[in-house]
Amino acid sequence: MDLNLIWFVLVGVLLTGYAVLDGFDLGVGILQPFVRKDEHRRLFLNAIGPVWDGNEVWLVTGGGALFAAFPEAYATVFSGFYLPFMLLLCALIFRAVAIEFRSKEPWPWWRAMWDWAFCLGSFVSALLIGVAMGNIVRGIPLDAHHEFAGTLLGLLNPYALLMGITVVLLFAMHGAIYLVMKTEGELHDLVRGWVPRLIGLFLAAYILFNFYTLIDLPHIYVTVRTRPWILLVIAAAVLTILNIPREFSKGRDFAAFASSCAGMALMMAAFGLTYFPNMVLSSPAPENSLTIWNAASSPKTLGIMLIIAVIGVPLVLTYTACIYYIFRGKTTLTKHSY
Amino acid sequence: MDAEILARVQFAFTVMFHYIYPPLSIGLGIALVLMEGIWLKTGNILFHNMARFWTRIFALTFAIGVATGIVMEFEFGTNWATYSRFVGDIFGSALAAEGIFAFFLESGFLAVLLFGWNKVGPRVHFFSTCMVALGAHFSAVWIVVANSWMQTPAGYHLERMVDGKPVRLPLDHAVTPADLGSVRAVVDDFWAMVLNPSTIDRLTHVVLGAWLAGAFLVVSISAFYLLRRRHEEFARASLKVGLGFAIVATLLQMVSGDLTAVGVSRNQPVKLAAMEGLWDTQPYAPLTLAGWVDAKAEQTHGPAIPGLLSFLTWHDAAKPVAGLRQLPPDDFLRRFHPEATTPEQLATVRRNYWPNVPAVFQFYHLMITVGVLLLGLVLVSAFFWWRGWLWRTDWRPTRLLLGALVLSVLGPQIANQAGWFAAEMGRQPWIVWELLKTSQALSKVVTAHQILASMLMFTAVYALLFVMFIFLLTRKIQHGPDTEEESEELPDSWKAILRLDDQSSRA
C-alpha cells in the first residue's frame, strides 16, 4: 500500500483519537457551570482527572505526526491560522491549569475563578477546533507556494462558525455521556436527564451542517456524487448516536459511551473519506491545494515513521487501556482528588 | 520591530518559561524513584511520606510543563513555517517520536503516580513512578536530538523539487532565498541523524542539568525545613537523598561540561570562539575567567590564564585554537559569497557569520560561574555531612551553609537558561548550522503585529501562571509533608509493607 495513504489514515487516527478522548474532557468543561454544588463540580473534574493529560497527548502527537509526514500542511495550516491557534493554545493552557489549581484552595472566589477558566477554556478550545475544521472542509485560499492567502475575518465565516457550534454540542453530548458512566446517585440522574436534549441539539446541528455543506460547497457535493457510500457512513454515524438513548434505557452506561465514541469515529471517517486525497483544500484556486502527495515528506521518512508507529502505537494502546482499566468504575473523592 | 526579532523573542520567551519546568520534572522524577525505591526496600514510612510529599510538588511542575509544552510543539508551524517546510522531513520525525515514545508514557503513568496510591499495589505504583521518570527522560532525548541536528546536521541531503520530482543537490549547495519553497532537507540515514556529532554530549549535558534542577529543589526545601526546625526528621532524610543526588550530578556535570565544550570546539569553532571571547587564532590560547567583550574594537577584557584554553580544547597548551577573525574559514565564505575575493572583503563578510559575541560570552560565563559555585557548595556540604556537622542546626557555620542550600535551587535554573542562551545564540545567524539562516526561516504570512499580539497574550498568561506556581509551591512547602501514620484509605497491600517496618523495628 502507498505510504502517503497510510500516513493520511494514521494522522486521521491520531486526530480521531484526540477528538474521541479529549472530546469528553472538553465536554465536561463545557457542562461544568450547569452543576452548582462544589462537590459535584469536583466530581466532574475528578471524572477526567487521571486521564485528561494523556488525552491531550493525542493532539500533541497528532500535530507531531502531521509535521513529520506532511510538513507542508503543518506549516501552511499553523501559520495561516496564526491568531486562532494562539488563542486555542491559551485556552488549552488555562484549562490545564484550572484543572490542576482549582481544588488546591478552599476559598469560594478561588474556585469560582478557576471554574470559569475551566469552562471558558474548554468552550473556546472546542469552538476553535470546530472553526478550524470547518475552514479546512470549506477550503482556504492558498497561493502557488501553498501559503495562506486569506484573512483572519475570512476564517470566521458562517459555515466554519456553524461547524464550531456543532463541535461544541458534540463534545458537550459526549462529555455528558462520559459523566453518566462515571457518576452515581443524584448527580448521575441529573446528568442522565441532560443527555436526550444534548443528543437532540447536536443531531439538529449536525444535520443542518450536512445540508449546509451540500448546498454551500459544490465540490463536496461532487465528491459525494462520485463516492455515494459516504452517505452510508454518515447514516451509520447518525444511527450510532441514536443508539445511545436505547443503551441508556437498558441501563448500559458503558455501551452508551462506546456508542458515542463510535459515532464520533464514524463522523471523522466520513470527513476523511470526503476530503481524501486533500490535506489542505485551496478555495478558490483548487490547483494550489495541498494533497497527500505534494505535502508529504520523502518516502524514506514516511517509511521510518511507519516503523516508529508500528513500535510505538501498540505500546501506547496497551498502557492507555491499562490506565483506563485501573481507573474504571465510578469516580469518588479522596485525599488525592482535585 | 521587525517580524524576525519578534518571532525570536517570542520563541525565546515561551521556551524559557517552559524550560523552568521540564528539568524539575526530570530531576524530581529520579528523586521520586530513589525515595519510593528506598521505601520499598526498607519499609520505612518516612520515605513513603517523603515520596508522597515530593509527588505533590512534582504534579505542580508537571502540569505547567505540559501546558506550556503544547505551545512549543506548534510554534514551529505558526512562527517558523518556512523552517518547518525546509526541515519537516527530519525535524518532524523527532518531534513525532517524542510524542509517541515519551509523552504518552509520561502522562499515562502519571495518572497512577498521582491518583493510584489506593488503586494499585506498591510495586505497580513504583513501576509507574519509574515509567514517568523514564518518559521524562525520553522526551529530553528526542527534543535534544532535534535540537542537536540543528547544531550539527548529519544524515541528510538537500533536494530540489522540479516539476514534482525531487532532484538531489550537491553537498556544498549554499541555500539562497530563491531556493526557499523548492529546496528541502531530506533524511538519508536515520541513525546518523539521531546520533549526529553533538547529540550524545548535549543530551548528557541537558539531562545532568535537569538532574541538578530536581536535586537542588529537594535540597533547598529540606534545608529550609531544617533551618526553621520543622519536620526535622523528614527534612534530614530528604536532604540526604537530595544532597547525595546533587553531589553525583554535579560531579558528572563537570565532566560532561568539559566534553560538551570540546565537542563545540570541533563541530562549531565559531561558537566556541564567541563563548570564550577569542578573537585571534593563537597557540597557548588564554582562558578568560570573567570580563567583557568590546565588540566594536573586537577585544576581550578580563583576567585570563594563558594556554588554558588550548589545553582544555586539545589537551596540549601549545596547540592553536581558532579565533573569530579567522572564522568561519575563507573557503566557507567563498561558497556563500563568490563576489568576495580580497582579504578585506572576506573580513567584512565574515562578521555577518558571527553570533552576538558579547551576549554569547556573558551567558556562557554565567553558566560556568554558577556551575563552579554549585560545585563548591556541594563539596562543602559533603564535607559537613561527612563530619556530621550538617545536622548541628544551631551552629552558625551550619546555619550559613543551610541558608546557601536554600538559595541553591536558583543555581541550576540560572545555569540551564544561560547555557541554552549560549547554545542557541551561539548558533546564530543560523537556525540550522551552516545550512539555513534564521532570517530565512520565518512564516511568510505572519505579520509583526500578529506576533506582537500573541506575545502580549502569552506574557500576560505566563505572568499569571508564574505567580500561581510560586504561590502554590509556597503553600505546599508551608503545609509540609503528612506526618500522621498512614490513613485508612491505604489498601492492604500497602499496609503489609508498613507492617514489615513495625516488625523490623521491634526486632
mmCIF file of C-alpha atoms in Angstrom, chain B residues 81-345:
data_model
loop_
_atom_site.group_PDB
_atom_site.id
_atom_site.type_symbol
_atom_site.label_atom_id
_atom_site.label_comp_id
_atom_site.label_asym_id
_atom_site.label_seq_id
_atom_site.Cartn_x
_atom_site.Cartn_y
_atom_site.Cartn_z
ATOM 1 C CA ALA B 81 6.668 27.844 8.757
ATOM 2 C CA THR B 82 9.497 28.188 6.223
ATOM 3 C CA TYR B 83 11.784 26.361 8.619
ATOM 4 C CA SER B 84 9.112 23.674 9.066
ATOM 5 C CA ARG B 85 8.819 23.187 5.311
ATOM 6 C CA PHE B 86 12.600 23.042 4.961
ATOM 7 C CA VAL B 87 13.370 20.527 7.727
ATOM 8 C CA GLY B 88 9.996 18.849 8.386
ATOM 9 C CA ASP B 89 11.273 15.660 6.803
ATOM 10 C CA ILE B 90 13.884 15.353 9.568
ATOM 11 C CA PHE B 91 12.864 17.536 12.478
ATOM 12 C CA GLY B 92 9.222 16.419 12.397
ATOM 13 C CA SER B 93 10.077 12.765 12.913
ATOM 14 C CA ALA B 94 11.989 13.563 16.103
ATOM 15 C CA LEU B 95 9.001 15.508 17.448
ATOM 16 C CA ALA B 96 6.566 12.764 16.480
ATOM 17 C CA ALA B 97 8.803 10.180 18.139
ATOM 18 C CA GLU B 98 8.806 12.324 21.266
ATOM 19 C CA GLY B 99 5.017 12.265 21.305
ATOM 20 C CA ILE B 100 4.744 8.529 20.717
ATOM 21 C CA PHE B 101 7.539 7.320 22.972
ATOM 22 C CA ALA B 102 7.765 9.955 25.684
ATOM 23 C CA PHE B 103 4.577 11.941 26.241
ATOM 24 C CA PHE B 104 2.166 9.005 26.236
ATOM 25 C CA LEU B 105 4.390 7.097 28.652
ATOM 26 C CA GLU B 106 4.747 10.085 30.961
ATOM 27 C CA SER B 107 1.171 11.257 31.046
ATOM 28 C CA GLY B 108 -0.314 7.754 31.146
ATOM 29 C CA PHE B 109 1.642 6.555 34.143
ATOM 30 C CA LEU B 110 1.419 9.956 35.791
ATOM 31 C CA ALA B 111 -2.233 9.096 36.440
ATOM 32 C CA VAL B 112 -1.149 6.099 38.502
ATOM 33 C CA LEU B 113 1.615 8.072 40.211
ATOM 34 C CA LEU B 114 -0.771 10.826 41.335
ATOM 35 C CA PHE B 115 -4.081 9.075 41.801
ATOM 36 C CA GLY B 116 -3.126 5.432 42.083
ATOM 37 C CA TRP B 117 -1.918 5.303 45.694
ATOM 38 C CA ASN B 118 -5.061 3.449 46.708
ATOM 39 C CA LYS B 119 -5.826 1.810 43.361
ATOM 40 C CA VAL B 120 -2.770 -0.363 42.733
ATOM 41 C CA GLY B 121 -0.231 -2.271 44.783
ATOM 42 C CA PRO B 122 3.050 -0.710 45.878
ATOM 43 C CA ARG B 123 5.124 -2.496 43.283
ATOM 44 C CA VAL B 124 2.884 -1.404 40.420
ATOM 45 C CA HIS B 125 2.992 2.113 41.803
ATOM 46 C CA PHE B 126 6.777 2.029 41.940
ATOM 47 C CA PHE B 127 6.827 0.727 38.372
ATOM 48 C CA SER B 128 4.616 3.663 37.343
ATOM 49 C CA THR B 129 6.964 6.121 39.037
ATOM 50 C CA CYS B 130 9.851 4.602 37.107
ATOM 51 C CA MET B 131 7.882 4.860 33.846
ATOM 52 C CA VAL B 132 7.071 8.531 34.450
ATOM 53 C CA ALA B 133 10.753 9.251 35.079
ATOM 54 C CA LEU B 134 11.699 7.225 32.004
ATOM 55 C CA GLY B 135 9.154 9.082 29.873
ATOM 56 C CA ALA B 136 10.525 12.417 31.053
ATOM 57 C CA HIS B 137 13.997 11.306 30.013
ATOM 58 C CA PHE B 138 12.750 10.060 26.626
ATOM 59 C CA SER B 139 11.284 13.460 25.933
ATOM 60 C CA ALA B 140 14.671 15.009 26.697
ATOM 61 C CA VAL B 141 16.255 12.503 24.308
ATOM 62 C CA TRP B 142 14.069 13.346 21.334
ATOM 63 C CA ILE B 143 13.973 17.083 21.759
ATOM 64 C CA VAL B 144 17.752 17.228 22.220
ATOM 65 C CA VAL B 145 18.160 15.009 19.148
ATOM 66 C CA ALA B 146 16.063 17.504 17.185
ATOM 67 C CA ASN B 147 17.968 20.495 18.549
ATOM 68 C CA SER B 148 21.376 18.854 18.097
ATOM 69 C CA TRP B 149 20.548 18.195 14.476
ATOM 70 C CA MET B 150 20.062 21.953 14.120
ATOM 71 C CA GLN B 151 23.522 22.447 15.643
ATOM 72 C CA THR B 152 25.352 19.704 13.774
ATOM 73 C CA PRO B 153 23.182 18.457 10.898
ATOM 74 C CA ALA B 154 24.031 14.944 9.694
ATOM 75 C CA GLY B 155 22.480 12.055 7.802
ATOM 76 C CA TYR B 156 20.622 14.184 5.246
ATOM 77 C CA HIS B 157 20.875 15.632 1.766
ATOM 78 C CA LEU B 158 19.254 18.622 0.105
ATOM 79 C CA GLU B 159 16.803 18.145 -2.694
ATOM 80 C CA ARG B 160 15.002 20.479 -5.049
ATOM 81 C CA MET B 161 11.512 19.846 -6.343
ATOM 82 C CA VAL B 162 11.499 20.203 -10.130
ATOM 83 C CA ASP B 163 8.098 19.538 -11.692
ATOM 84 C CA GLY B 164 7.083 17.456 -8.715
ATOM 85 C CA LYS B 165 10.205 15.278 -8.933
ATOM 86 C CA PRO B 166 12.983 15.527 -6.333
ATOM 87 C CA VAL B 167 16.478 16.304 -7.646
ATOM 88 C CA ARG B 168 19.409 15.710 -5.316
ATOM 89 C CA LEU B 169 21.643 18.753 -4.754
ATOM 90 C CA PRO B 170 25.422 18.623 -4.181
ATOM 91 C CA LEU B 171 26.615 18.513 -0.571
ATOM 92 C CA ASP B 172 28.079 22.022 -0.624
ATOM 93 C CA HIS B 173 24.963 23.682 -2.054
ATOM 94 C CA ALA B 174 24.518 27.111 -0.439
ATOM 95 C CA VAL B 175 20.819 27.777 0.196
ATOM 96 C CA THR B 176 19.689 31.134 -1.210
ATOM 97 C CA PRO B 177 16.408 32.943 -0.541
ATOM 98 C CA ALA B 178 15.242 31.914 -4.014
ATOM 99 C CA ASP B 179 15.617 28.258 -3.022
ATOM 100 C CA LEU B 180 13.099 28.507 -0.210
ATOM 101 C CA GLY B 181 9.893 26.760 -1.107
ATOM 102 C CA SER B 182 11.521 24.362 -3.554
ATOM 103 C CA VAL B 183 14.573 23.080 -1.653
ATOM 104 C CA ARG B 184 14.357 20.968 1.476
ATOM 105 C CA ALA B 185 16.498 18.727 3.641
ATOM 106 C CA VAL B 186 15.658 15.037 3.375
ATOM 107 C CA VAL B 187 16.802 12.203 5.592
ATOM 108 C CA ASP B 188 19.430 9.774 4.253
ATOM 109 C CA ASP B 189 20.320 7.841 7.340
ATOM 110 C CA PHE B 190 18.003 7.981 10.343
ATOM 111 C CA TRP B 191 20.585 6.855 12.889
ATOM 112 C CA ALA B 192 23.216 9.276 11.577
ATOM 113 C CA MET B 193 20.579 11.990 12.031
ATOM 114 C CA VAL B 194 19.683 10.846 15.564
ATOM 115 C CA LEU B 195 23.287 10.275 16.637
ATOM 116 C CA ASN B 196 24.638 13.391 14.953
ATOM 117 C CA PRO B 197 28.053 14.596 16.173
ATOM 118 C CA SER B 198 26.699 16.641 19.091
ATOM 119 C CA THR B 199 23.731 14.535 20.291
ATOM 120 C CA ILE B 200 25.458 12.458 22.963
ATOM 121 C CA ASP B 201 27.426 15.349 24.507
ATOM 122 C CA ARG B 202 24.486 17.692 24.556
ATOM 123 C CA LEU B 203 21.972 15.112 25.752
ATOM 124 C CA THR B 204 24.207 14.180 28.676
ATOM 125 C CA HIS B 205 24.712 17.831 29.492
ATOM 126 C CA VAL B 206 20.985 18.632 29.344
ATOM 127 C CA VAL B 207 19.900 15.607 31.391
ATOM 128 C CA LEU B 208 22.502 16.280 34.077
ATOM 129 C CA GLY B 209 21.386 19.909 34.150
ATOM 130 C CA ALA B 210 17.857 18.650 34.717
ATOM 131 C CA TRP B 211 19.005 16.310 37.499
ATOM 132 C CA LEU B 212 20.672 19.272 39.158
ATOM 133 C CA ALA B 213 17.443 21.267 38.956
ATOM 134 C CA GLY B 214 15.464 18.469 40.643
ATOM 135 C CA ALA B 215 18.154 17.589 43.182
ATOM 136 C CA PHE B 216 18.646 21.173 44.327
ATOM 137 C CA LEU B 217 14.892 21.700 44.646
ATOM 138 C CA VAL B 218 14.811 18.807 47.112
ATOM 139 C CA VAL B 219 17.945 20.118 48.834
ATOM 140 C CA SER B 220 16.572 23.637 49.061
ATOM 141 C CA ILE B 221 13.201 22.787 50.585
ATOM 142 C CA SER B 222 14.745 20.273 53.010
ATOM 143 C CA ALA B 223 17.356 22.815 54.119
ATOM 144 C CA PHE B 224 14.559 25.336 54.638
ATOM 145 C CA TYR B 225 12.755 22.946 56.993
ATOM 146 C CA LEU B 226 15.970 22.275 58.910
ATOM 147 C CA LEU B 227 16.653 25.981 59.313
ATOM 148 C CA ARG B 228 13.114 26.526 60.579
ATOM 149 C CA ARG B 229 13.273 23.373 62.713
ATOM 150 C CA ARG B 230 10.141 21.984 61.086
ATOM 151 C CA HIS B 231 9.563 18.359 60.075
ATOM 152 C CA GLU B 232 13.161 17.763 61.098
ATOM 153 C CA GLU B 233 13.256 14.009 60.794
ATOM 154 C CA PHE B 234 11.680 14.216 57.366
ATOM 155 C CA ALA B 235 13.965 17.059 56.323
ATOM 156 C CA ARG B 236 17.127 15.220 57.338
ATOM 157 C CA ALA B 237 16.197 12.119 55.372
ATOM 158 C CA SER B 238 15.058 14.216 52.420
ATOM 159 C CA LEU B 239 18.241 16.277 52.460
ATOM 160 C CA LYS B 240 20.338 13.113 52.405
ATOM 161 C CA VAL B 241 18.551 11.864 49.282
ATOM 162 C CA GLY B 242 18.675 15.271 47.609
ATOM 163 C CA LEU B 243 22.257 16.045 48.530
ATOM 164 C CA GLY B 244 23.548 12.613 47.544
ATOM 165 C CA PHE B 245 21.824 13.022 44.199
ATOM 166 C CA ALA B 246 23.145 16.583 43.831
ATOM 167 C CA ILE B 247 26.742 15.566 44.575
ATOM 168 C CA VAL B 248 26.695 12.808 41.966
ATOM 169 C CA ALA B 249 25.000 15.017 39.362
ATOM 170 C CA THR B 250 27.303 18.000 39.943
ATOM 171 C CA LEU B 251 30.480 15.945 39.638
ATOM 172 C CA LEU B 252 29.207 14.236 36.490
ATOM 173 C CA GLN B 253 28.176 17.605 35.086
ATOM 174 C CA MET B 254 31.754 18.882 35.354
ATOM 175 C CA VAL B 255 32.943 16.002 33.159
ATOM 176 C CA SER B 256 30.037 16.482 30.759
ATOM 177 C CA GLY B 257 30.651 20.231 30.551
ATOM 178 C CA ASP B 258 34.242 19.629 29.526
ATOM 179 C CA LEU B 259 33.224 17.066 26.877
ATOM 180 C CA THR B 260 30.488 19.343 25.529
ATOM 181 C CA ALA B 261 32.849 22.303 25.160
ATOM 182 C CA VAL B 262 35.434 20.126 23.417
ATOM 183 C CA GLY B 263 32.634 18.948 21.101
ATOM 184 C CA VAL B 264 31.701 22.553 20.312
ATOM 185 C CA SER B 265 35.331 23.347 19.502
ATOM 186 C CA ARG B 266 35.356 20.556 16.913
ATOM 187 C CA ASN B 267 31.862 20.999 15.461
ATOM 188 C CA GLN B 268 31.201 24.725 15.785
ATOM 189 C CA PRO B 269 34.540 26.520 16.265
ATOM 190 C CA VAL B 270 32.919 29.938 15.697
ATOM 191 C CA LYS B 271 30.608 29.312 18.611
ATOM 192 C CA LEU B 272 33.460 28.257 20.866
ATOM 193 C CA ALA B 273 35.466 31.346 19.928
ATOM 194 C CA ALA B 274 32.449 33.526 20.741
ATOM 195 C CA MET B 275 31.804 31.768 24.062
ATOM 196 C CA GLU B 276 35.433 32.216 25.064
ATOM 197 C CA GLY B 277 35.792 35.688 23.539
ATOM 198 C CA LEU B 278 38.794 34.574 21.489
ATOM 199 C CA TRP B 279 39.500 36.910 18.546
ATOM 200 C CA ASP B 280 42.772 35.657 17.073
ATOM 201 C CA THR B 281 43.886 32.150 16.260
ATOM 202 C CA GLN B 282 46.793 31.503 18.568
ATOM 203 C CA PRO B 283 48.849 28.834 20.298
ATOM 204 C CA TYR B 284 48.746 28.944 24.106
ATOM 205 C CA ALA B 285 45.248 30.397 23.766
ATOM 206 C CA PRO B 286 44.165 32.012 27.052
ATOM 207 C CA LEU B 287 41.038 31.163 29.019
ATOM 208 C CA THR B 288 39.261 34.350 30.068
ATOM 209 C CA LEU B 289 37.757 33.729 33.508
ATOM 210 C CA ALA B 290 35.408 36.709 33.514
ATOM 211 C CA GLY B 291 35.246 40.078 31.851
ATOM 212 C CA TRP B 292 33.574 41.826 28.982
ATOM 213 C CA VAL B 293 33.760 41.867 25.223
ATOM 214 C CA ASP B 294 34.241 45.079 23.293
ATOM 215 C CA ALA B 295 32.546 44.110 20.037
ATOM 216 C CA LYS B 296 33.483 47.356 18.265
ATOM 217 C CA ALA B 297 37.206 47.100 18.999
ATOM 218 C CA GLU B 298 36.974 43.307 18.702
ATOM 219 C CA GLN B 299 38.731 42.756 22.002
ATOM 220 C CA THR B 300 38.031 40.819 25.189
ATOM 221 C CA HIS B 301 38.987 42.297 28.540
ATOM 222 C CA GLY B 302 39.370 40.432 31.790
ATOM 223 C CA PRO B 303 41.682 38.169 33.771
ATOM 224 C CA ALA B 304 42.835 35.223 31.679
ATOM 225 C CA ILE B 305 45.019 32.162 32.182
ATOM 226 C CA PRO B 306 47.433 31.758 29.255
ATOM 227 C CA GLY B 307 47.431 28.415 27.495
ATOM 228 C CA LEU B 308 44.493 27.006 29.450
ATOM 229 C CA LEU B 309 42.010 27.213 26.587
ATOM 230 C CA SER B 310 44.423 25.398 24.273
ATOM 231 C CA PHE B 311 44.985 22.816 26.968
ATOM 232 C CA LEU B 312 41.261 22.278 27.621
ATOM 233 C CA THR B 313 40.484 22.104 23.912
ATOM 234 C CA TRP B 314 43.355 19.954 22.666
ATOM 235 C CA HIS B 315 44.964 18.709 25.913
ATOM 236 C CA ASP B 316 48.075 20.457 24.581
ATOM 237 C CA ALA B 317 48.764 24.043 25.624
ATOM 238 C CA ALA B 318 50.912 24.707 22.546
ATOM 239 C CA LYS B 319 48.238 23.832 20.021
ATOM 240 C CA PRO B 320 46.462 26.819 18.439
ATOM 241 C CA VAL B 321 42.752 27.472 18.968
ATOM 242 C CA ALA B 322 40.910 29.217 16.137
ATOM 243 C CA GLY B 323 39.769 32.786 16.808
ATOM 244 C CA LEU B 324 36.877 34.794 15.388
ATOM 245 C CA ARG B 325 38.973 36.764 12.899
ATOM 246 C CA GLN B 326 39.771 33.509 11.107
ATOM 247 C CA LEU B 327 36.273 32.010 11.447
ATOM 248 C CA PRO B 328 34.396 30.875 9.506
ATOM 249 C CA PRO B 329 37.303 29.972 7.180
ATOM 250 C CA ASP B 330 37.753 31.678 3.827
ATOM 251 C CA ASP B 331 36.688 28.765 1.629
ATOM 252 C CA PHE B 332 33.385 28.538 3.516
ATOM 253 C CA LEU B 333 32.746 32.267 2.996
ATOM 254 C CA ARG B 334 33.538 31.977 -0.722
ATOM 255 C CA ARG B 335 30.832 29.360 -1.078
ATOM 256 C CA PHE B 336 28.216 31.854 0.082
ATOM 257 C CA HIS B 337 29.879 34.970 -1.323
ATOM 258 C CA PRO B 338 31.558 34.257 -4.640
ATOM 259 C CA GLU B 339 31.839 38.054 -5.112
ATOM 260 C CA ALA B 340 34.196 38.436 -2.093
ATOM 261 C CA THR B 341 37.754 37.903 -3.280
ATOM 262 C CA THR B 342 40.125 40.248 -1.410
ATOM 263 C CA PRO B 343 41.029 39.613 2.257
ATOM 264 C CA GLU B 344 39.287 42.897 3.187
ATOM 265 C CA GLN B 345 36.061 41.854 1.522
#
